[in-house]
Coordinates of C-alpha atoms and ligand atoms in Angstrom, one line a residue:
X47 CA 24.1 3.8 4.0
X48 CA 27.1 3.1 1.8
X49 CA 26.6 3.6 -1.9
X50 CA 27.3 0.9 -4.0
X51 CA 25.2 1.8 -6.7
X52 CA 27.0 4.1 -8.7
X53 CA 23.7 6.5 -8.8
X54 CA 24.6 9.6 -10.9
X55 CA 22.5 12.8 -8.6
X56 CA 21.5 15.4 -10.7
X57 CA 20.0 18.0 -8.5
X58 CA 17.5 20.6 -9.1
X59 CA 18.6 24.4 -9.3
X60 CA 16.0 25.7 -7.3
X61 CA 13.5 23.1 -5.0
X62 CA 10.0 23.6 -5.0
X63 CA 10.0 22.8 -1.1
X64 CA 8.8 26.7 0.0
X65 CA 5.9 26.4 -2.1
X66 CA 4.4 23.3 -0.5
X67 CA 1.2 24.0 2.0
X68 CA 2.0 21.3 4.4
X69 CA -0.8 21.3 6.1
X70 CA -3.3 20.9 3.3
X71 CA -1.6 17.8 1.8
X72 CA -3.8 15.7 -0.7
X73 CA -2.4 12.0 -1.2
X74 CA -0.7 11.5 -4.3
X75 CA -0.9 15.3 -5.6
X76 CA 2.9 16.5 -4.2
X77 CA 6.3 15.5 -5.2
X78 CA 9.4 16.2 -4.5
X79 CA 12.4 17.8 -6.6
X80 CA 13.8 14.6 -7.5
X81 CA 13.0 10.8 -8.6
X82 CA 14.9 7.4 -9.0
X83 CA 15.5 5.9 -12.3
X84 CA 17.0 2.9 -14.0
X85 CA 16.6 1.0 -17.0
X86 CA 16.6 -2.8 -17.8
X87 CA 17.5 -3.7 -20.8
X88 CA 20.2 -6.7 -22.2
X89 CA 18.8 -8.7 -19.1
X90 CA 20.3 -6.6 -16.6
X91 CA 19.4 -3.6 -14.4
X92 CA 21.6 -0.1 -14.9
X93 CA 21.8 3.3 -15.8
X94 CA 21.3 4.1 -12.2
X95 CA 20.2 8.1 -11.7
X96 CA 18.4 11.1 -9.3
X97 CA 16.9 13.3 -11.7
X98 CA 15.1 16.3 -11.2
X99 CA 11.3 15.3 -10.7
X100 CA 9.7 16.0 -14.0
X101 CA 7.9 13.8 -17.3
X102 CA 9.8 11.3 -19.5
X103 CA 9.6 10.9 -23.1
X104 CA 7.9 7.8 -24.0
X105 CA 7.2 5.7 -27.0
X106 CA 3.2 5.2 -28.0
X107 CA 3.4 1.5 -28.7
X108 CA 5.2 1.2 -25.5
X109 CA 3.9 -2.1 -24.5
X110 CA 2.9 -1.4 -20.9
X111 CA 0.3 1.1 -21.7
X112 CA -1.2 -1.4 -24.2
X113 CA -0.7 -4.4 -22.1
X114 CA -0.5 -3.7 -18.6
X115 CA 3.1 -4.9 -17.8
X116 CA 3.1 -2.3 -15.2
X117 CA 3.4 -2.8 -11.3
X118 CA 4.3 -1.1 -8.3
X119 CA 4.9 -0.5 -4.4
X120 CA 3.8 1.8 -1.7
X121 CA 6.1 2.2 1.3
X122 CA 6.8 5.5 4.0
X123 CA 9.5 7.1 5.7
X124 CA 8.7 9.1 9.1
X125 CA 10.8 11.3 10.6
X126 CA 11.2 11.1 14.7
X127 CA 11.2 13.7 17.4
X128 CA 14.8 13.6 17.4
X129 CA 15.3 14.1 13.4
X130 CA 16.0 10.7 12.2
X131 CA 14.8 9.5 9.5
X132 CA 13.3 5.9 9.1
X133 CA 12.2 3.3 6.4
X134 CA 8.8 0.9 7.7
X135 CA 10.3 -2.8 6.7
X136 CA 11.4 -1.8 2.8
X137 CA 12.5 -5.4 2.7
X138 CA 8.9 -6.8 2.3
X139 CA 8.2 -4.3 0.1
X140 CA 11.1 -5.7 -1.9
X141 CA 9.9 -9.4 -1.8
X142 CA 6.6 -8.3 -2.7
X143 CA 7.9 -5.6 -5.7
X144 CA 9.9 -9.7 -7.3
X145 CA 6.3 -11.6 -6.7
X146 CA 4.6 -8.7 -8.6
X147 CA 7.6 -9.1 -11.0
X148 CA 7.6 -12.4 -11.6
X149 CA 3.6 -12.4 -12.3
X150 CA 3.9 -10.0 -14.8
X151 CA 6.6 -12.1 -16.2
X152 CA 9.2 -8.8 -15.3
X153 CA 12.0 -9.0 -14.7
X154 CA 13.0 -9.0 -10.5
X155 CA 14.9 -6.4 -8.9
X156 CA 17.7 -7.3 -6.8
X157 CA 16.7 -6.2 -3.0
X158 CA 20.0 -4.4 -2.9
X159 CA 18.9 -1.7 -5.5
X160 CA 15.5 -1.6 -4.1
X161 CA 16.5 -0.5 -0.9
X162 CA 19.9 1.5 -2.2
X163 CA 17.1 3.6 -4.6
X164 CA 14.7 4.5 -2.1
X165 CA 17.4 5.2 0.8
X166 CA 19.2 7.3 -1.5
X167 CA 16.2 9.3 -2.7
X168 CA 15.0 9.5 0.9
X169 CA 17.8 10.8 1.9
X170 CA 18.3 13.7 -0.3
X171 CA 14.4 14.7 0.3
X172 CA 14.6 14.7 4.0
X173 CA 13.3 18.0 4.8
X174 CA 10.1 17.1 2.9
X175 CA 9.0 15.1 5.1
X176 CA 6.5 16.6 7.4
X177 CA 6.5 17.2 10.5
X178 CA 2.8 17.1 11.3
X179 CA 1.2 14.4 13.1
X180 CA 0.6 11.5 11.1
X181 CA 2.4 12.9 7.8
X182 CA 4.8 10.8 6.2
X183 CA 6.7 11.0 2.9
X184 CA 5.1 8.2 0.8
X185 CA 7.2 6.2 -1.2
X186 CA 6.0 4.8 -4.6
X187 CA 8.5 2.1 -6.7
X188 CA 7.2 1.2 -9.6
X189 CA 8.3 -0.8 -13.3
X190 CA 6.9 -0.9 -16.2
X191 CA 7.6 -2.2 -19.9
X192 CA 9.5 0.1 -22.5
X193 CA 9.3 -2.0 -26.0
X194 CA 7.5 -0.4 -28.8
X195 CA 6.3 -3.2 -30.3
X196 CA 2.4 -3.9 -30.5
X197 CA 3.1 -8.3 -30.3
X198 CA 1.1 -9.8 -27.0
X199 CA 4.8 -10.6 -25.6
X200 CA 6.7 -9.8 -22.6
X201 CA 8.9 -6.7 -23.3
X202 CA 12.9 -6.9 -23.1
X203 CA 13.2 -3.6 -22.0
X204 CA 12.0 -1.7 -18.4
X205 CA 12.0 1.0 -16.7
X206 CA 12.2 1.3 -12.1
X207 CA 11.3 4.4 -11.0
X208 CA 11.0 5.7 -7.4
X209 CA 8.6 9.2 -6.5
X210 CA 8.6 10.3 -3.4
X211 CA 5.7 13.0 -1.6
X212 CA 5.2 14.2 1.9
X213 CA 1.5 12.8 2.7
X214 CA -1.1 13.4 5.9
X215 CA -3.9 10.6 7.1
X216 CA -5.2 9.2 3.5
X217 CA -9.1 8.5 4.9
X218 CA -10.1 11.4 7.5
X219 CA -12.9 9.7 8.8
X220 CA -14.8 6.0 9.7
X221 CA -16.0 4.2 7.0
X222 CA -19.2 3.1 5.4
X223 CA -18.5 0.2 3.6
X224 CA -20.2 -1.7 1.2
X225 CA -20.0 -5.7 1.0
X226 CA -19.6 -6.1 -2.7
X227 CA -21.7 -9.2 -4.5
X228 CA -21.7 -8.3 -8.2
X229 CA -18.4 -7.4 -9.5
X230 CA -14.9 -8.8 -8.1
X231 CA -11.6 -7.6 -7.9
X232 CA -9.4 -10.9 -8.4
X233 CA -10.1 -14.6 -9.2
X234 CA -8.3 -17.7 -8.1
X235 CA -5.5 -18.2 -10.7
X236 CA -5.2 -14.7 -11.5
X237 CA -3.1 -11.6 -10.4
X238 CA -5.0 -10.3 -7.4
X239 CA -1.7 -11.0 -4.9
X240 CA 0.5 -9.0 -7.6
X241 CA 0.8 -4.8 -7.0
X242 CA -0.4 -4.9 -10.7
X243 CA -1.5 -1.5 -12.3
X244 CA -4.5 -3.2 -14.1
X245 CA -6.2 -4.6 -10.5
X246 CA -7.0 -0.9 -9.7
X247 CA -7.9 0.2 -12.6
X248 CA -10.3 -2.8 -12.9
X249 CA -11.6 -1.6 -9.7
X250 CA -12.9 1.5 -10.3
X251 CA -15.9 1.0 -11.8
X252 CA -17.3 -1.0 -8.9
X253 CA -16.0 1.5 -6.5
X254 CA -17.5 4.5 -8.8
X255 CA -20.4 2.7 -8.3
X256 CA -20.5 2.0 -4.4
X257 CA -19.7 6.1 -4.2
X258 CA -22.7 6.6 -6.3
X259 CA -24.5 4.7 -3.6
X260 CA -23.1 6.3 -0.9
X261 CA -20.3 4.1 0.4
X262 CA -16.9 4.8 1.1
X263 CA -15.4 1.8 0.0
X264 CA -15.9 -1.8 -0.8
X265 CA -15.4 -5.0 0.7
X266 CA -14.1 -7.3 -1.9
X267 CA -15.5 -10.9 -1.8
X268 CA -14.3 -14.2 -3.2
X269 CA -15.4 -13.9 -7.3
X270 CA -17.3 -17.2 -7.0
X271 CA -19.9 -17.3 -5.0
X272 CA -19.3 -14.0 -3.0
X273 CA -19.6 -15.8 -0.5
X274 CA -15.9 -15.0 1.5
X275 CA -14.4 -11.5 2.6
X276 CA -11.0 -11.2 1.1
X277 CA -10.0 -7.1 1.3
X278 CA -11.6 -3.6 1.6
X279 CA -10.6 -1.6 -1.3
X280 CA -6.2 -0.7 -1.3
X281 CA -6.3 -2.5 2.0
X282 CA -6.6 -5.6 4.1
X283 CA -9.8 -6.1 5.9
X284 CA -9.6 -7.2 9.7
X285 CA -12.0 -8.0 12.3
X286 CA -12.6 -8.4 16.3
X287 CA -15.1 -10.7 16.8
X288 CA -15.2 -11.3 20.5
X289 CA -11.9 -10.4 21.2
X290 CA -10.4 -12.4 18.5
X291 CA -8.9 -10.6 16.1
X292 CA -9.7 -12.7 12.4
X293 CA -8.5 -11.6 9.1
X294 CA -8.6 -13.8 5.6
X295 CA -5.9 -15.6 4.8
X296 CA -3.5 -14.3 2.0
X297 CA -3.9 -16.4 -1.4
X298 CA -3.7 -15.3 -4.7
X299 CA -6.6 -13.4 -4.9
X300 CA -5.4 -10.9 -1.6
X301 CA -2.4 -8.9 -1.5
X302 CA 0.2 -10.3 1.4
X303 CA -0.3 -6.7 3.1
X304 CA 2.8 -5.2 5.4
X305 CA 0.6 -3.5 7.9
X306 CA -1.6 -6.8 7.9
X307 CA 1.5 -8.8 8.8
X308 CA 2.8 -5.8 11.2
X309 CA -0.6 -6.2 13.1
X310 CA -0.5 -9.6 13.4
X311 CA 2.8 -9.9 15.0
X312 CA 1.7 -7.0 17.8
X313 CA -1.5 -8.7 18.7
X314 CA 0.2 -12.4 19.0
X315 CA 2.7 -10.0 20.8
X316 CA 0.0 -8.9 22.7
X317 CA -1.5 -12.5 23.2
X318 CA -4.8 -11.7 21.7
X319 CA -5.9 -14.7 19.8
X320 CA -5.3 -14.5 16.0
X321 CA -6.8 -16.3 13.6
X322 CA -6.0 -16.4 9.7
X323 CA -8.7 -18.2 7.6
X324 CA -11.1 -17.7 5.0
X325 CA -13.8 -15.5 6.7
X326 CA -17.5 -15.7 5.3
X327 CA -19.6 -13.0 4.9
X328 CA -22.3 -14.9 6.8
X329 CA -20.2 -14.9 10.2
X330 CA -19.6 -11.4 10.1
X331 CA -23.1 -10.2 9.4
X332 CA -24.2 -12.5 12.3
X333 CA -21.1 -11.0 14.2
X334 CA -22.5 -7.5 13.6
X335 CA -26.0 -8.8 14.3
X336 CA -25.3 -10.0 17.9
X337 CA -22.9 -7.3 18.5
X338 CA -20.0 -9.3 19.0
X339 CA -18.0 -7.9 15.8
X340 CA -16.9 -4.8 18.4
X341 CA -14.2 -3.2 15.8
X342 CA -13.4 -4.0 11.6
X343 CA -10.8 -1.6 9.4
X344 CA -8.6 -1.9 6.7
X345 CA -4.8 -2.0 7.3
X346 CA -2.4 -0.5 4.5
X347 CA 0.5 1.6 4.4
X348 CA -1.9 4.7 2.9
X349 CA -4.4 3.7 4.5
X350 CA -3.0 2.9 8.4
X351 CA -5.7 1.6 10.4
X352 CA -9.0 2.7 8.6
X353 CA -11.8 1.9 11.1
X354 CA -15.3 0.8 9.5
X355 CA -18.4 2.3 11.2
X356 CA -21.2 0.4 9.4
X357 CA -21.0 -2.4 6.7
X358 CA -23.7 -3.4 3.9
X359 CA -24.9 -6.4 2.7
X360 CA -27.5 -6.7 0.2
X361 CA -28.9 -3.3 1.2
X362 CA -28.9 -4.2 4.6
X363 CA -26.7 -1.7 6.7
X364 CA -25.4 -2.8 10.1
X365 CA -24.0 0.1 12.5
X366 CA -20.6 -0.5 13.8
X367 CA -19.4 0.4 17.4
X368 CA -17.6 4.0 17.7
X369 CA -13.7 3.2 17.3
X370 CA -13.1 6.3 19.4
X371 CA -14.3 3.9 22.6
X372 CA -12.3 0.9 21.1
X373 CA -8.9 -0.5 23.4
X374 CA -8.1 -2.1 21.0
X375 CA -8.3 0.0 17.6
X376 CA -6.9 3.0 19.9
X377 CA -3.7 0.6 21.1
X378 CA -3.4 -0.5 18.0
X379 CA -3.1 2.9 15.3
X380 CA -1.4 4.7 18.5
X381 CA 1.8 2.3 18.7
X382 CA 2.2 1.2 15.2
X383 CA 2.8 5.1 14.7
X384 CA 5.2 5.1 18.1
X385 CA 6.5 2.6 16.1
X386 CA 7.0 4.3 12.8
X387 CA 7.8 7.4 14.5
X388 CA 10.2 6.0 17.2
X389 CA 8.4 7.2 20.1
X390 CA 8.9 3.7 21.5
X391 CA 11.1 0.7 21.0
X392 CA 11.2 -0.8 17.5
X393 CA 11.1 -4.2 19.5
X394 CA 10.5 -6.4 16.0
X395 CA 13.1 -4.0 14.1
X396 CA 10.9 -2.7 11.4
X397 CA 12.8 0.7 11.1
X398 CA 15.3 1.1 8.8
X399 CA 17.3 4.7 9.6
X400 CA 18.3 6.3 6.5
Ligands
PLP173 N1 -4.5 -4.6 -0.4 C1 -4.4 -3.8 -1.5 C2 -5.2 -4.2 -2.7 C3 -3.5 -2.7 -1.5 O1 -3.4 -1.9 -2.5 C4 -2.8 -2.4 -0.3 C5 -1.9 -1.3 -0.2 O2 -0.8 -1.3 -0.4 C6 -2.9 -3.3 0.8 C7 -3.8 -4.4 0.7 C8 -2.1 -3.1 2.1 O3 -0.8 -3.5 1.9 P1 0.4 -2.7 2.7 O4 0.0 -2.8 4.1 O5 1.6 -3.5 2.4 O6 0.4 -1.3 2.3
COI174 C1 -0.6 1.9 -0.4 O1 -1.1 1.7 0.7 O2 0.7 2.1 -0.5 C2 -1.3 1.7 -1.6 O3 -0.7 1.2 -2.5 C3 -2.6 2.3 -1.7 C4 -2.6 3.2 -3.0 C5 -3.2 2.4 -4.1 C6 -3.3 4.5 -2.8

């Protein structure tokens, strides 16, 4: 990696690394010594730094927490047998961080810097990442608006900051999901394909909700007429249905996932037929019904492949096949983490070594 960045690295006295119980890992809880920082202001990106991990001083009126110009990413890094150190495809995560950017009305960030941040930060926290079997040190990007002013008005000034923390599996078991008919989580026109803070924090009632009731997560549906499946919670929903493997189609309403798209290139790879549509809730009930829907789970970078073990629909609960006995799900989770890993060849070159 050559730095072109100019990041000034302030490094921490003592690292907090010995006090980390690797094996008891809760997502989102652990960080490492340092984080990535930057400002925007003047219309351009600098002030380029590795601080030691800690909180920032902010202003009260600062116009993200009143008006949600606030976004973010989620990407990994996995370190392989041999000790290097690799990157899953940063460079959607970058085209996706500009189309969350320019939805917000943000400013974009140039793909150099995104990539030059996270490498850099990556780098100097390699021995956080953990060794155990599907660990991972996650990877959160995220801006947000600085102005203290209280006008409904895009800010001039923003912050990019990178966290880093070693992670394990984010579900540890199958899921019972809940097809959800009431409340939505994006509309057509709206934000839903943007990595916006408000579409999760809009979600969380609803999911409170399906908890209450039992479920694990929710299966978002089309805000109209409920009629379509669009994603399952902070992931995209897929589906074998008689050995065809169908998953909605991204719009605006569903976020373009990289695991989705990482999927679909292995099974075409594969030649297992693919097909990307708008899927209705009605086929899939029918699918589950007549037993040809053999596997369903949501794909995401926390999430990996999430396998579903019973969906319901209008209190009506239909029992999924074990993924345990599934080819399919089994040849699936097993090499995108070869993959990841670089257990086997990185055939679609998805790894980026730090
Ligand atoms: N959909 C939503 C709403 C998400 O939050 C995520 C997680 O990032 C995904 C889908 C899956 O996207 P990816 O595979 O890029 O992580
Ligand atoms: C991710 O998979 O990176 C996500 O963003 C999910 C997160 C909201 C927990």
């Amino acid at each position: 990696m050559t730095d072109t960045l100019a990041i000034k690295i302030t490094k921490v006295t003592q690292s907090r690394l010995a006090s980390v119980d690797f094996e008891n890992l809760q997502f989102g809880k652990t960080f490492t010594d340092h984080m990535f920082t930057a400002d925007y202001a003047n219309g351009e990106w600098g002030n380029f730094q590795i601080v030691p991990y800690g909180e920032i001083s902010i202003s009260p009126a600062m116009s993200s927490l009143h008006y949600g110009q606030s976004f973010f990413e989620g990407l990994k890094a996995f370190k392989h047998d041999n000790g290097t150190v690799s990157i899953f495809r940063p460079d959607k995560n970058a085209e996706r961080f500009n189309a969350s950017a320019e939805r917000m009305c943000m400013p974009t960030l140039p793909e150099e810097i995104f990539i030059e941040s996270i490498s850099t930060l990556v780098n100097l926290e390699k021995n956080w990442i953990p060794n155990q079997a599907n660990s991972a040190l996650y990877i959160r990007p995220f801006m947000f608006a600085t102005d203290p002013f209280l006008g409904v008005a895009p800010s001039t000034t923003y912050k990019y900051m990178v966290l880093t923390g070693p992670v394990g599996a984010y579900f540890s078991k199958n899921l019972n999901v809940k097809i959800e008919t009431e409340y939505s989580r994006a509309s057509e026109g709206g934000f839903g394909y943007a990595k916006c803070a408000g579409n999760y924090g809009g979600a969380m009632y609803p999911s409170k909700l399906g908890t209450q009731q039992g479920y694990d997560q929710l299966m978002w549906t089309d805000s109209k007429d409920h009629a379509y499946i669009e994603e399952m919670g902070a992931a995209n929903i897929m589906f074998l249905v008689a050995g065809t493997l169908i998953t909605p189609t991204t719009r605006d309403t569903v976020l373009n996932g990289v695991t989705r798209d990482s999927i679909l290139t292995l099974a075409q790879q594969w030649g297992i037929p693919v097909e990307e549509r708008r899927v209705s809730v009605a086929e899939i009930i029918e699918a589950a019904q007549n037993g040809k829907l053999t596997d369903a789970f949501g794909a995401g970078t926390a999430a990996g492949v999430a396998s579903v073990i019973s969906i319901t629909y209008k209190n009506q609960k239909y029992d999924l096949p074990n993924p345990a006995h599934s080819e399919f799900t089994q040849r699936l989770s097993k090499t995108l983490l070869d993959i990841k890993y670089g257990r086997i060849e990185d055939e679609n070159g998805w790894n980026v070594v730090v």
